[in-house]
Amino acid sequence: MCQWCISTVISEHLTSGISGDRRQFLKYSSALLASGAATYAASSVAQSNQPIEVIFRNGPIYPIAGDNKRVEALAISGGKIRSLGSVSDVMRTASASTTVVDLQGRTLVPGLIDPHNHTVLSSLFDLLLINAGFAQYKTKADVAAMIKSRVANTPAGQWLVFGFYDNLLQGGDWSLTELDAISKTHPIYIIYVNGHVGAANSLAFSKAGVTENIGPLPGGGFFGRGSNGKLNGMIYNQPALMKVLDHAIAKPTPEVLEKAVIAYANKAAAAGFTALHEPGTVKPEWIEGLAKLSNVLPIRLSASFSSVDVEHSKAFASLGPSHKARVIPNSRFSLYGMKVWSDGSNQAETAWQSKPYLNTNRRGTGGYKSEQMVEICKNAKAAGWTMLAHCQGDAAIEQYLNALEAVYGANPSTGLIRVEHATMARQDQIDRMKHLGYEPSFMTDFIYLYGNAYRDQIFGNPRASFMVPFGAAAKAKLNYTVHSDNPAAGMPLNPMRHVEIQLMRRCIVDNSIIGADQRVDIHHAMRAISMHAARQIGLGDSLGTLEVGKDADLTLLDGDPFTTSPDKVGAIKASQTWVAGKKMYG
């Protein structure tokens, strides 16, 4: 997700919501330091003497560890997995009070995890923006019809703000002329799904104070112009996008925001997720509210700080060692790592590449100079955190790896280091990650939605065939994860779609296969959303596999991904989800 979403949208619309004031934050963080160690010690004591509460049987159960052999039954109590194996062995542990869940052929796997999901931001966008995305409207004409319907049912003068529009998939950019033709009495603003581009009509520009004599804005924002030199309706980069958004959206109340997060978490649970990690878009002063809220959510929440909050993050470093998640006491909320944004978007051709984009001399740009990236890594390490970074282009990945190696070295004891997206990673960079002990987290929907555009418009072959290189990582024995990056793709939550994309690498626009040699098998694909995802958020000791003593986070699927045809895996639905031994959905 783009830096704009982090530094502006959330700060403007959330700081007065879930968060408390500065004094409350300091008071709360001090209390955490005093109580954290005792709470952690108490919660880690095994309660093996508790009677078995639930036994699952009569369906395939996959521990997703070692050789991935199936077991016949699994028992839980006290929020933990107590035994697994044959039906006869596990049933011997049952008592008169034990509930036996008949899977009826359904498949039981470890709770599925999205290690890169901007949970609060997604909740906020669901609340504030009218969805004009590809998942609901396949063409620009469909979007236009929807906007006209909204205009007809909205009082004149009221803002209409749309999100998730995809210029690559839905039919190109919007112009001032097109939007004015839809309405001159309603300010209309459309934010593209890539987070770097938008469009507006004349009334929106007028209300936002955007006039013909406006020039470039500090920070790189600017407004598009036609061949006649006049504004053409297009808006580029964070400062310009925010200039319009500040006028378009009113701040929601804290109560409404909490309801939005709960609604989003319910969607995640219904999709089959038991945990989401929000990378870099959680402010330190929000921790108290989110930790409290996590106890009423059907999923676990996890987050990493932004590198701009390095000083405030130090208040939480004493909650535990950096190579594990820092679990906030008395909550299902944990912290792991510090994130930085190294470049932009491949779709917007702002991601930093070592070679030019197709048929251009543009290579995109990095967010920092090399010495600045080194300093960011030094500050994160000194504050007690491991690192993760948004890196789309190979040049951005190279700069980040150079900085990491200089500061953290290989296989650092400070914790697992992540490379977010790694979309255009080269083979030598995959090999280097393996050597250094760092791991990538890939966004699968880049293949699913934009594979043909990467091939035909943005990179050409063979570069596009190596995009999002699951296969290269698997061949190098480099562990990796996959993620949604919601709300960046604007797609419905569905972990099994991410699995199918790894198996098929099919672009839905033209049904073409993008880099067939980068496909992986079902074992790699499922580990990427379970075992490895848990490790990448510092919870590998307690989540990600079905093992005795681990937390009983479970996902029940209505089909078996290990035996289903690869091109049908994405259609498998979640039947139930359990978190800490309690059924949350189903």
CSV table of C-alpha atoms in Angstrom, one decimal, residues 20-398:
chain,number,residue,atom,x,y,z
A,20,GLY,CA,-6.4,8.0,22.9
A,21,ASP,CA,-4.5,11.3,23.4
A,22,ARG,CA,-0.8,11.5,24.0
A,23,ARG,CA,-1.0,11.4,27.8
A,24,GLN,CA,-3.2,8.3,27.7
A,25,PHE,CA,-0.7,6.6,25.3
A,26,LEU,CA,2.3,7.2,27.6
A,27,LYS,CA,0.3,6.0,30.6
A,28,TYR,CA,-0.8,2.9,28.8
A,29,SER,CA,2.6,2.0,27.4
A,30,SER,CA,4.2,2.4,30.9
A,31,ALA,CA,1.6,0.0,32.3
A,32,LEU,CA,2.4,-2.5,29.5
A,33,LEU,CA,6.1,-2.5,30.5
A,34,ALA,CA,5.2,-3.1,34.1
A,35,SER,CA,2.7,-5.9,33.4
A,36,GLY,CA,3.9,-7.5,30.2
A,37,ALA,CA,6.4,-10.1,31.6
A,38,ALA,CA,4.1,-11.4,34.3
A,39,THR,CA,1.2,-11.7,31.9
A,40,TYR,CA,3.3,-13.5,29.3
A,41,ALA,CA,4.6,-16.0,31.9
A,42,ALA,CA,1.1,-16.8,33.2
A,43,SER,CA,-0.3,-17.3,29.7
A,44,SER,CA,2.5,-19.6,28.6
A,45,VAL,CA,1.8,-22.2,31.4
A,46,ALA,CA,0.3,-25.3,29.8
A,47,GLN,CA,-3.0,-26.4,31.3
A,48,SER,CA,-2.6,-30.1,30.3
A,49,ASN,CA,-4.7,-31.2,33.3
A,50,GLN,CA,-7.9,-29.7,31.8
A,51,PRO,CA,-10.4,-32.1,30.4
A,52,ILE,CA,-10.7,-32.3,26.6
A,53,GLU,CA,-13.3,-29.9,25.5
A,54,VAL,CA,-13.6,-30.6,21.7
A,55,ILE,CA,-12.6,-33.4,19.4
A,56,PHE,CA,-12.7,-33.1,15.6
A,57,ARG,CA,-13.0,-36.3,13.5
A,58,ASN,CA,-14.5,-37.8,10.3
A,59,GLY,CA,-12.6,-35.6,7.8
A,60,PRO,CA,-9.1,-35.0,6.6
A,61,ILE,CA,-6.9,-33.1,9.1
A,62,TYR,CA,-3.7,-31.7,7.8
A,63,PRO,CA,-1.1,-30.5,10.3
A,64,ILE,CA,0.8,-28.6,7.5
A,65,ALA,CA,4.2,-29.6,8.9
A,66,GLY,CA,6.9,-32.0,8.0
A,67,ASP,CA,5.6,-34.5,5.4
A,68,ASN,CA,2.0,-33.2,5.5
A,69,LYS,CA,0.6,-36.6,6.4
A,70,ARG,CA,-3.1,-36.6,7.4
A,71,VAL,CA,-4.3,-37.5,10.8
A,72,GLU,CA,-7.8,-38.8,11.8
A,73,ALA,CA,-8.7,-36.7,14.8
A,74,LEU,CA,-7.6,-33.7,16.9
A,75,ALA,CA,-8.4,-32.7,20.5
A,76,ILE,CA,-8.4,-29.3,22.1
A,77,SER,CA,-8.9,-27.8,25.5
A,78,GLY,CA,-7.9,-24.6,27.3
A,79,GLY,CA,-7.4,-22.9,23.9
A,80,LYS,CA,-4.6,-25.4,23.0
A,81,ILE,CA,-4.1,-28.4,20.9
A,82,ARG,CA,-3.9,-31.4,23.2
A,83,SER,CA,-3.5,-34.4,21.0
A,84,LEU,CA,-3.8,-35.5,17.3
A,85,GLY,CA,-3.6,-38.9,15.6
A,86,SER,CA,-5.8,-41.8,15.1
A,87,VAL,CA,-9.5,-41.7,16.1
A,88,SER,CA,-9.1,-44.5,18.6
A,89,ASP,CA,-6.1,-42.8,20.3
A,90,VAL,CA,-7.7,-39.3,20.4
A,91,MET,CA,-11.1,-40.6,21.6
A,92,ARG,CA,-9.5,-42.2,24.6
A,93,THR,CA,-8.9,-38.7,25.9
A,94,ALA,CA,-12.6,-37.8,25.8
A,95,SER,CA,-14.8,-37.3,28.8
A,96,ALA,CA,-18.5,-37.1,29.3
A,97,SER,CA,-18.3,-33.4,28.7
A,98,THR,CA,-16.3,-33.5,25.5
A,99,THR,CA,-18.0,-32.1,22.4
A,100,VAL,CA,-17.3,-34.2,19.3
A,101,VAL,CA,-17.4,-32.2,16.0
A,102,ASP,CA,-18.2,-34.4,13.1
A,103,LEU,CA,-16.4,-32.8,10.2
A,104,GLN,CA,-18.6,-34.7,7.7
A,105,GLY,CA,-15.8,-34.9,5.3
A,106,ARG,CA,-14.8,-31.3,5.6
A,107,THR,CA,-11.1,-30.5,5.8
A,108,LEU,CA,-9.4,-29.1,8.9
A,109,VAL,CA,-6.2,-27.1,8.5
A,110,PRO,CA,-4.3,-24.6,10.8
A,111,GLY,CA,-5.9,-21.2,11.0
A,112,LEU,CA,-5.1,-19.3,7.8
A,113,ILE,CA,-3.1,-16.0,8.1
A,114,ASP,CA,-2.8,-12.9,5.9
A,115,PRO,CA,0.6,-11.5,6.8
A,116,HIS,CA,0.1,-8.2,4.9
A,117,ASN,CA,-3.4,-6.8,5.2
A,118,HIS,CA,-4.1,-3.1,6.1
A,119,THR,CA,-6.9,-4.0,8.4
A,120,VAL,CA,-7.8,-0.6,9.8
A,121,LEU,CA,-7.2,1.1,6.4
A,122,SER,CA,-9.4,-1.4,4.7
A,123,SER,CA,-12.1,-0.9,7.3
A,124,LEU,CA,-11.9,2.8,6.8
A,125,PHE,CA,-12.1,2.6,3.1
A,126,ASP,CA,-15.1,0.2,3.3
A,127,LEU,CA,-16.7,2.8,5.4
A,128,LEU,CA,-15.9,6.0,3.6
A,129,LEU,CA,-15.6,5.2,-0.1
A,130,ILE,CA,-18.2,3.9,-2.6
A,131,ASN,CA,-16.8,0.8,-4.1
A,132,ALA,CA,-16.2,1.2,-7.9
A,133,GLY,CA,-13.8,-1.7,-8.2
A,134,PHE,CA,-13.3,-4.5,-10.7
A,135,ALA,CA,-14.8,-7.2,-8.4
A,136,GLN,CA,-18.2,-5.5,-8.8
A,137,TYR,CA,-18.0,-3.5,-12.1
A,138,LYS,CA,-16.1,-5.1,-15.0
A,139,THR,CA,-16.0,-2.1,-17.3
A,140,LYS,CA,-15.7,1.7,-17.2
A,141,ALA,CA,-19.3,1.9,-18.7
A,142,ASP,CA,-20.5,-0.2,-15.7
A,143,VAL,CA,-18.9,2.2,-13.3
A,144,ALA,CA,-20.3,5.2,-15.2
A,145,ALA,CA,-23.8,3.8,-14.9
A,146,MET,CA,-23.3,3.2,-11.2
A,147,ILE,CA,-22.1,6.8,-10.7
A,148,LYS,CA,-25.1,8.1,-12.6
A,149,SER,CA,-27.4,6.1,-10.3
A,150,ARG,CA,-25.7,7.6,-7.3
A,151,VAL,CA,-26.1,11.1,-8.7
A,152,ALA,CA,-29.8,10.6,-9.3
A,153,ASN,CA,-30.3,9.5,-5.7
A,154,THR,CA,-28.0,12.1,-3.9
A,155,PRO,CA,-28.9,15.7,-3.0
A,156,ALA,CA,-27.1,18.3,-5.2
A,157,GLY,CA,-23.9,19.6,-3.8
A,158,GLN,CA,-23.1,16.4,-1.8
A,159,TRP,CA,-19.8,14.8,-2.4
A,160,LEU,CA,-19.6,11.4,-4.1
A,161,VAL,CA,-16.3,9.7,-3.4
A,162,PHE,CA,-15.5,6.4,-5.1
A,163,GLY,CA,-12.6,4.0,-4.5
A,164,PHE,CA,-10.9,0.9,-5.9
A,165,TYR,CA,-11.3,1.9,-9.5
A,166,ASP,CA,-8.8,0.0,-11.7
A,167,ASN,CA,-7.7,1.8,-14.8
A,168,LEU,CA,-5.9,-1.3,-16.2
A,169,LEU,CA,-8.8,-3.6,-15.9
A,170,GLN,CA,-11.9,-1.4,-16.2
A,171,GLY,CA,-11.1,0.7,-19.3
A,172,GLY,CA,-8.7,3.5,-18.7
A,173,ASP,CA,-8.5,6.8,-17.0
A,174,TRP,CA,-11.3,9.3,-16.3
A,175,SER,CA,-11.4,12.8,-17.8
A,176,LEU,CA,-12.8,16.0,-16.5
A,177,THR,CA,-15.1,16.1,-19.5
A,178,GLU,CA,-16.5,12.6,-18.8
A,179,LEU,CA,-17.1,13.3,-15.1
A,180,ASP,CA,-18.7,16.7,-15.8
A,181,ALA,CA,-21.0,15.0,-18.3
A,182,ILE,CA,-22.2,12.8,-15.4
A,183,SER,CA,-22.8,15.7,-13.1
A,184,LYS,CA,-22.0,19.4,-12.7
A,185,THR,CA,-24.1,19.6,-9.5
A,186,HIS,CA,-22.3,17.0,-7.5
A,187,PRO,CA,-18.5,17.0,-6.7
A,188,ILE,CA,-17.2,13.6,-7.9
A,189,TYR,CA,-13.9,12.1,-6.8
A,190,ILE,CA,-12.5,8.7,-7.9
A,191,ILE,CA,-9.5,7.2,-6.1
A,192,TYR,CA,-7.7,4.4,-8.1
A,193,VAL,CA,-7.0,1.1,-6.5
A,194,ASN,CA,-3.2,1.6,-6.8
A,195,GLY,CA,-3.4,4.4,-4.3
A,196,HIS,CA,-1.3,6.7,-6.5
A,197,VAL,CA,-3.8,8.2,-8.9
A,198,GLY,CA,-7.3,9.8,-8.9
A,199,ALA,CA,-9.7,11.8,-11.0
A,200,ALA,CA,-12.3,14.5,-10.3
A,201,ASN,CA,-14.8,16.7,-12.0
A,202,SER,CA,-14.9,20.5,-12.1
A,203,LEU,CA,-17.0,21.0,-9.1
A,204,ALA,CA,-14.8,18.8,-7.0
A,205,PHE,CA,-11.8,20.8,-8.1
A,206,SER,CA,-13.6,24.0,-7.3
A,207,LYS,CA,-14.5,22.9,-3.8
A,208,ALA,CA,-11.0,21.7,-3.2
A,209,GLY,CA,-9.4,25.0,-4.4
A,210,VAL,CA,-7.8,23.4,-7.4
A,211,THR,CA,-7.6,26.1,-10.1
A,212,GLU,CA,-6.0,26.4,-13.5
A,213,ASN,CA,-3.0,28.2,-12.1
A,214,ILE,CA,-2.1,25.4,-9.6
A,215,GLY,CA,1.4,24.1,-9.9
A,216,PRO,CA,3.3,21.1,-8.5
A,217,LEU,CA,2.8,20.6,-4.8
A,218,PRO,CA,5.5,19.9,-2.2
A,219,GLY,CA,6.2,16.2,-2.0
A,220,GLY,CA,5.6,15.4,-5.7
A,221,GLY,CA,1.9,15.9,-6.1
A,222,PHE,CA,0.5,17.3,-9.4
A,223,PHE,CA,-2.6,17.6,-11.5
A,224,GLY,CA,-2.8,16.3,-15.0
A,225,ARG,CA,-3.2,18.6,-18.0
A,226,GLY,CA,-4.4,18.0,-21.6
A,227,SER,CA,-2.7,19.0,-24.8
A,228,ASN,CA,-4.3,22.5,-24.4
A,229,GLY,CA,-2.5,22.9,-21.1
A,230,LYS,CA,-5.7,22.9,-19.0
A,231,LEU,CA,-6.6,20.6,-16.2
A,232,ASN,CA,-7.8,17.3,-17.5
A,233,GLY,CA,-9.2,15.8,-14.3
A,234,MET,CA,-6.3,13.5,-13.4
A,235,ILE,CA,-4.6,13.7,-10.0
A,236,TYR,CA,-1.2,12.2,-9.2
A,237,ASN,CA,0.6,11.3,-6.0
A,238,GLN,CA,-0.2,11.8,-2.3
A,239,PRO,CA,-0.1,15.6,-1.8
A,240,ALA,CA,-2.5,16.2,-4.7
A,241,LEU,CA,-4.8,13.3,-3.8
A,242,MET,CA,-5.0,14.6,-0.3
A,243,LYS,CA,-5.7,18.1,-1.3
A,244,VAL,CA,-9.0,16.9,-2.7
A,245,LEU,CA,-9.7,14.2,-0.1
A,246,ASP,CA,-9.4,16.7,2.7
A,247,HIS,CA,-12.6,18.4,1.4
A,248,ALA,CA,-14.4,15.2,0.3
A,249,ILE,CA,-14.6,13.2,3.4
A,250,ALA,CA,-15.7,14.1,6.9
A,251,LYS,CA,-14.0,12.4,9.9
A,252,PRO,CA,-16.0,9.4,11.2
A,253,THR,CA,-16.8,9.1,14.9
A,254,PRO,CA,-14.9,6.6,17.1
A,255,GLU,CA,-18.0,4.5,17.5
A,256,VAL,CA,-18.5,4.2,13.7
A,257,LEU,CA,-14.8,3.3,13.2
A,258,GLU,CA,-15.0,0.5,15.8
A,259,LYS,CA,-18.0,-0.9,14.0
A,260,ALA,CA,-16.2,-0.7,10.7
A,261,VAL,CA,-13.2,-2.7,12.1
A,262,ILE,CA,-15.6,-5.3,13.6
A,263,ALA,CA,-17.4,-5.6,10.3
A,264,TYR,CA,-14.2,-6.1,8.4
A,265,ALA,CA,-12.9,-8.7,10.9
A,266,ASN,CA,-16.2,-10.6,10.5
A,267,LYS,CA,-15.6,-10.7,6.7
A,268,ALA,CA,-12.1,-12.0,7.3
A,269,ALA,CA,-13.3,-14.8,9.6
A,270,ALA,CA,-16.0,-15.7,7.1
A,271,ALA,CA,-13.3,-16.0,4.4
A,272,GLY,CA,-11.3,-18.4,6.5
A,273,PHE,CA,-8.7,-16.2,8.2
A,274,THR,CA,-7.9,-16.4,11.9
A,275,ALA,CA,-5.2,-13.7,11.9
A,276,LEU,CA,-4.3,-10.5,9.9
A,277,HIS,CA,-1.1,-8.6,10.1
A,278,GLU,CA,-1.2,-4.8,9.4
A,279,PRO,CA,2.2,-3.7,8.1
A,280,GLY,CA,3.3,-0.2,9.0
A,281,THR,CA,-0.1,1.4,9.2
A,282,VAL,CA,-0.7,1.2,12.9
A,283,LYS,CA,0.4,4.2,15.0
A,284,PRO,CA,1.8,3.7,18.5
A,285,GLU,CA,-1.0,5.7,20.1
A,286,TRP,CA,-3.7,3.4,18.6
A,287,ILE,CA,-2.4,0.3,20.4
A,288,GLU,CA,-4.6,0.6,23.5
A,289,GLY,CA,-7.8,0.8,21.5
A,290,LEU,CA,-6.9,-1.9,19.1
A,291,ALA,CA,-5.7,-4.2,21.9
A,292,LYS,CA,-9.0,-3.8,23.7
A,293,LEU,CA,-11.0,-4.2,20.4
A,294,SER,CA,-9.1,-7.4,19.6
A,295,ASN,CA,-10.8,-9.2,22.4
A,296,VAL,CA,-14.2,-8.9,20.7
A,297,LEU,CA,-13.0,-9.6,17.2
A,298,PRO,CA,-13.3,-13.1,15.6
A,299,ILE,CA,-9.6,-12.9,14.5
A,300,ARG,CA,-6.2,-12.1,15.9
A,301,LEU,CA,-4.7,-8.8,15.1
A,302,SER,CA,-1.0,-8.3,14.4
A,303,ALA,CA,0.9,-5.2,13.3
A,304,SER,CA,4.2,-3.6,12.6
A,305,PHE,CA,5.2,0.0,13.1
A,306,SER,CA,6.2,2.5,10.4
A,307,SER,CA,9.8,3.6,10.4
A,308,VAL,CA,8.6,7.2,11.0
A,309,ASP,CA,7.4,6.0,14.5
A,310,VAL,CA,10.7,4.5,15.6
A,311,GLU,CA,11.0,6.6,18.7
A,312,HIS,CA,7.5,5.9,20.0
A,313,SER,CA,7.9,2.2,19.2
A,314,LYS,CA,10.5,1.9,21.8
A,315,ALA,CA,7.8,1.9,24.5
A,316,PHE,CA,6.7,-1.6,23.3
A,317,ALA,CA,10.1,-3.2,22.7
A,318,SER,CA,10.4,-4.4,26.3
A,319,LEU,CA,7.4,-6.6,26.0
A,320,GLY,CA,9.5,-9.5,24.7
A,321,PRO,CA,12.4,-10.4,22.4
A,322,SER,CA,12.5,-9.0,18.9
A,323,HIS,CA,12.5,-12.4,17.2
A,324,LYS,CA,9.0,-13.1,18.5
A,325,ALA,CA,5.8,-11.2,18.4
A,326,ARG,CA,5.3,-8.8,21.3
A,327,VAL,CA,1.8,-9.8,22.5
A,328,ILE,CA,-0.1,-7.0,24.2
A,329,PRO,CA,-1.1,-8.3,27.6
A,330,ASN,CA,-4.7,-9.3,28.0
A,331,SER,CA,-5.4,-9.1,24.3
A,332,ARG,CA,-5.2,-11.0,20.9
A,333,PHE,CA,-3.1,-8.2,19.5
A,334,SER,CA,0.6,-8.5,18.8
A,335,LEU,CA,3.5,-6.4,17.4
A,336,TYR,CA,6.3,-7.5,15.1
A,337,GLY,CA,8.8,-5.5,13.1
A,338,MET,CA,9.2,-2.1,11.6
A,339,LYS,CA,8.3,-1.2,8.0
A,340,VAL,CA,9.6,1.2,5.4
A,341,TRP,CA,8.4,2.0,1.9
A,342,SER,CA,11.2,1.7,-0.7
A,343,ASP,CA,9.3,2.6,-3.9
A,344,GLY,CA,5.9,2.9,-5.6
A,345,SER,CA,3.7,0.9,-7.8
A,346,ASN,CA,4.5,-1.2,-10.9
A,347,GLN,CA,1.0,-0.4,-12.3
A,348,ALA,CA,1.6,3.3,-12.0
A,349,GLU,CA,5.2,2.7,-13.3
A,350,THR,CA,6.6,4.4,-10.3
A,351,ALA,CA,8.3,1.3,-8.7
A,352,TRP,CA,12.1,1.5,-9.0
A,353,GLN,CA,13.5,-0.8,-11.7
A,354,SER,CA,17.1,-1.5,-12.9
A,355,LYS,CA,15.8,-1.5,-16.5
A,356,PRO,CA,13.3,0.8,-18.1
A,357,TYR,CA,9.6,0.0,-18.3
A,358,LEU,CA,8.4,-1.3,-21.7
A,359,ASN,CA,8.8,1.1,-24.6
A,360,THR,CA,9.9,4.0,-22.2
A,361,ASN,CA,13.1,5.3,-20.7
A,362,ARG,CA,11.5,5.5,-17.2
A,363,ARG,CA,12.7,3.3,-14.4
A,364,GLY,CA,10.7,4.7,-11.5
A,365,THR,CA,12.3,6.1,-8.4
A,366,GLY,CA,13.3,4.9,-4.9
A,367,GLY,CA,11.9,6.5,-1.8
A,368,TYR,CA,15.3,7.0,-0.2
A,369,LYS,CA,18.9,7.4,-0.9
A,370,SER,CA,21.1,4.4,0.0
A,371,GLU,CA,22.6,6.1,3.0
A,372,GLN,CA,19.1,7.0,4.2
A,373,MET,CA,18.0,3.4,3.9
A,374,VAL,CA,21.0,2.3,6.0
A,375,GLU,CA,20.1,4.8,8.6
A,376,ILE,CA,16.5,3.6,8.8
A,377,CYS,CA,17.7,0.1,9.3
A,378,LYS,CA,20.1,1.2,12.0
A,379,ASN,CA,17.4,3.1,13.8
A,380,ALA,CA,15.0,0.1,13.7
A,381,LYS,CA,17.6,-2.3,15.0
A,382,ALA,CA,18.6,0.1,17.8
A,383,ALA,CA,15.0,0.4,18.8
A,384,GLY,CA,14.7,-3.4,19.1
A,385,TRP,CA,12.8,-4.4,15.9
A,386,THR,CA,13.4,-6.5,12.9
A,387,MET,CA,12.6,-5.1,9.4
A,388,LEU,CA,10.1,-5.4,6.6
A,389,ALA,CA,10.0,-3.1,3.5
A,390,HIS,CA,7.6,-2.5,0.5
A,391,CYS,CA,9.8,-3.3,-2.5
A,392,GLN,CA,8.1,-3.6,-5.9
A,393,GLY,CA,11.0,-3.1,-8.3
A,394,ASP,CA,14.3,-4.9,-8.4
A,395,ALA,CA,16.3,-1.8,-7.9
A,396,ALA,CA,14.4,-1.1,-4.7
A,397,ILE,CA,15.0,-4.7,-3.5
A,398,GLU,CA,18.7,-4.3,-4.2
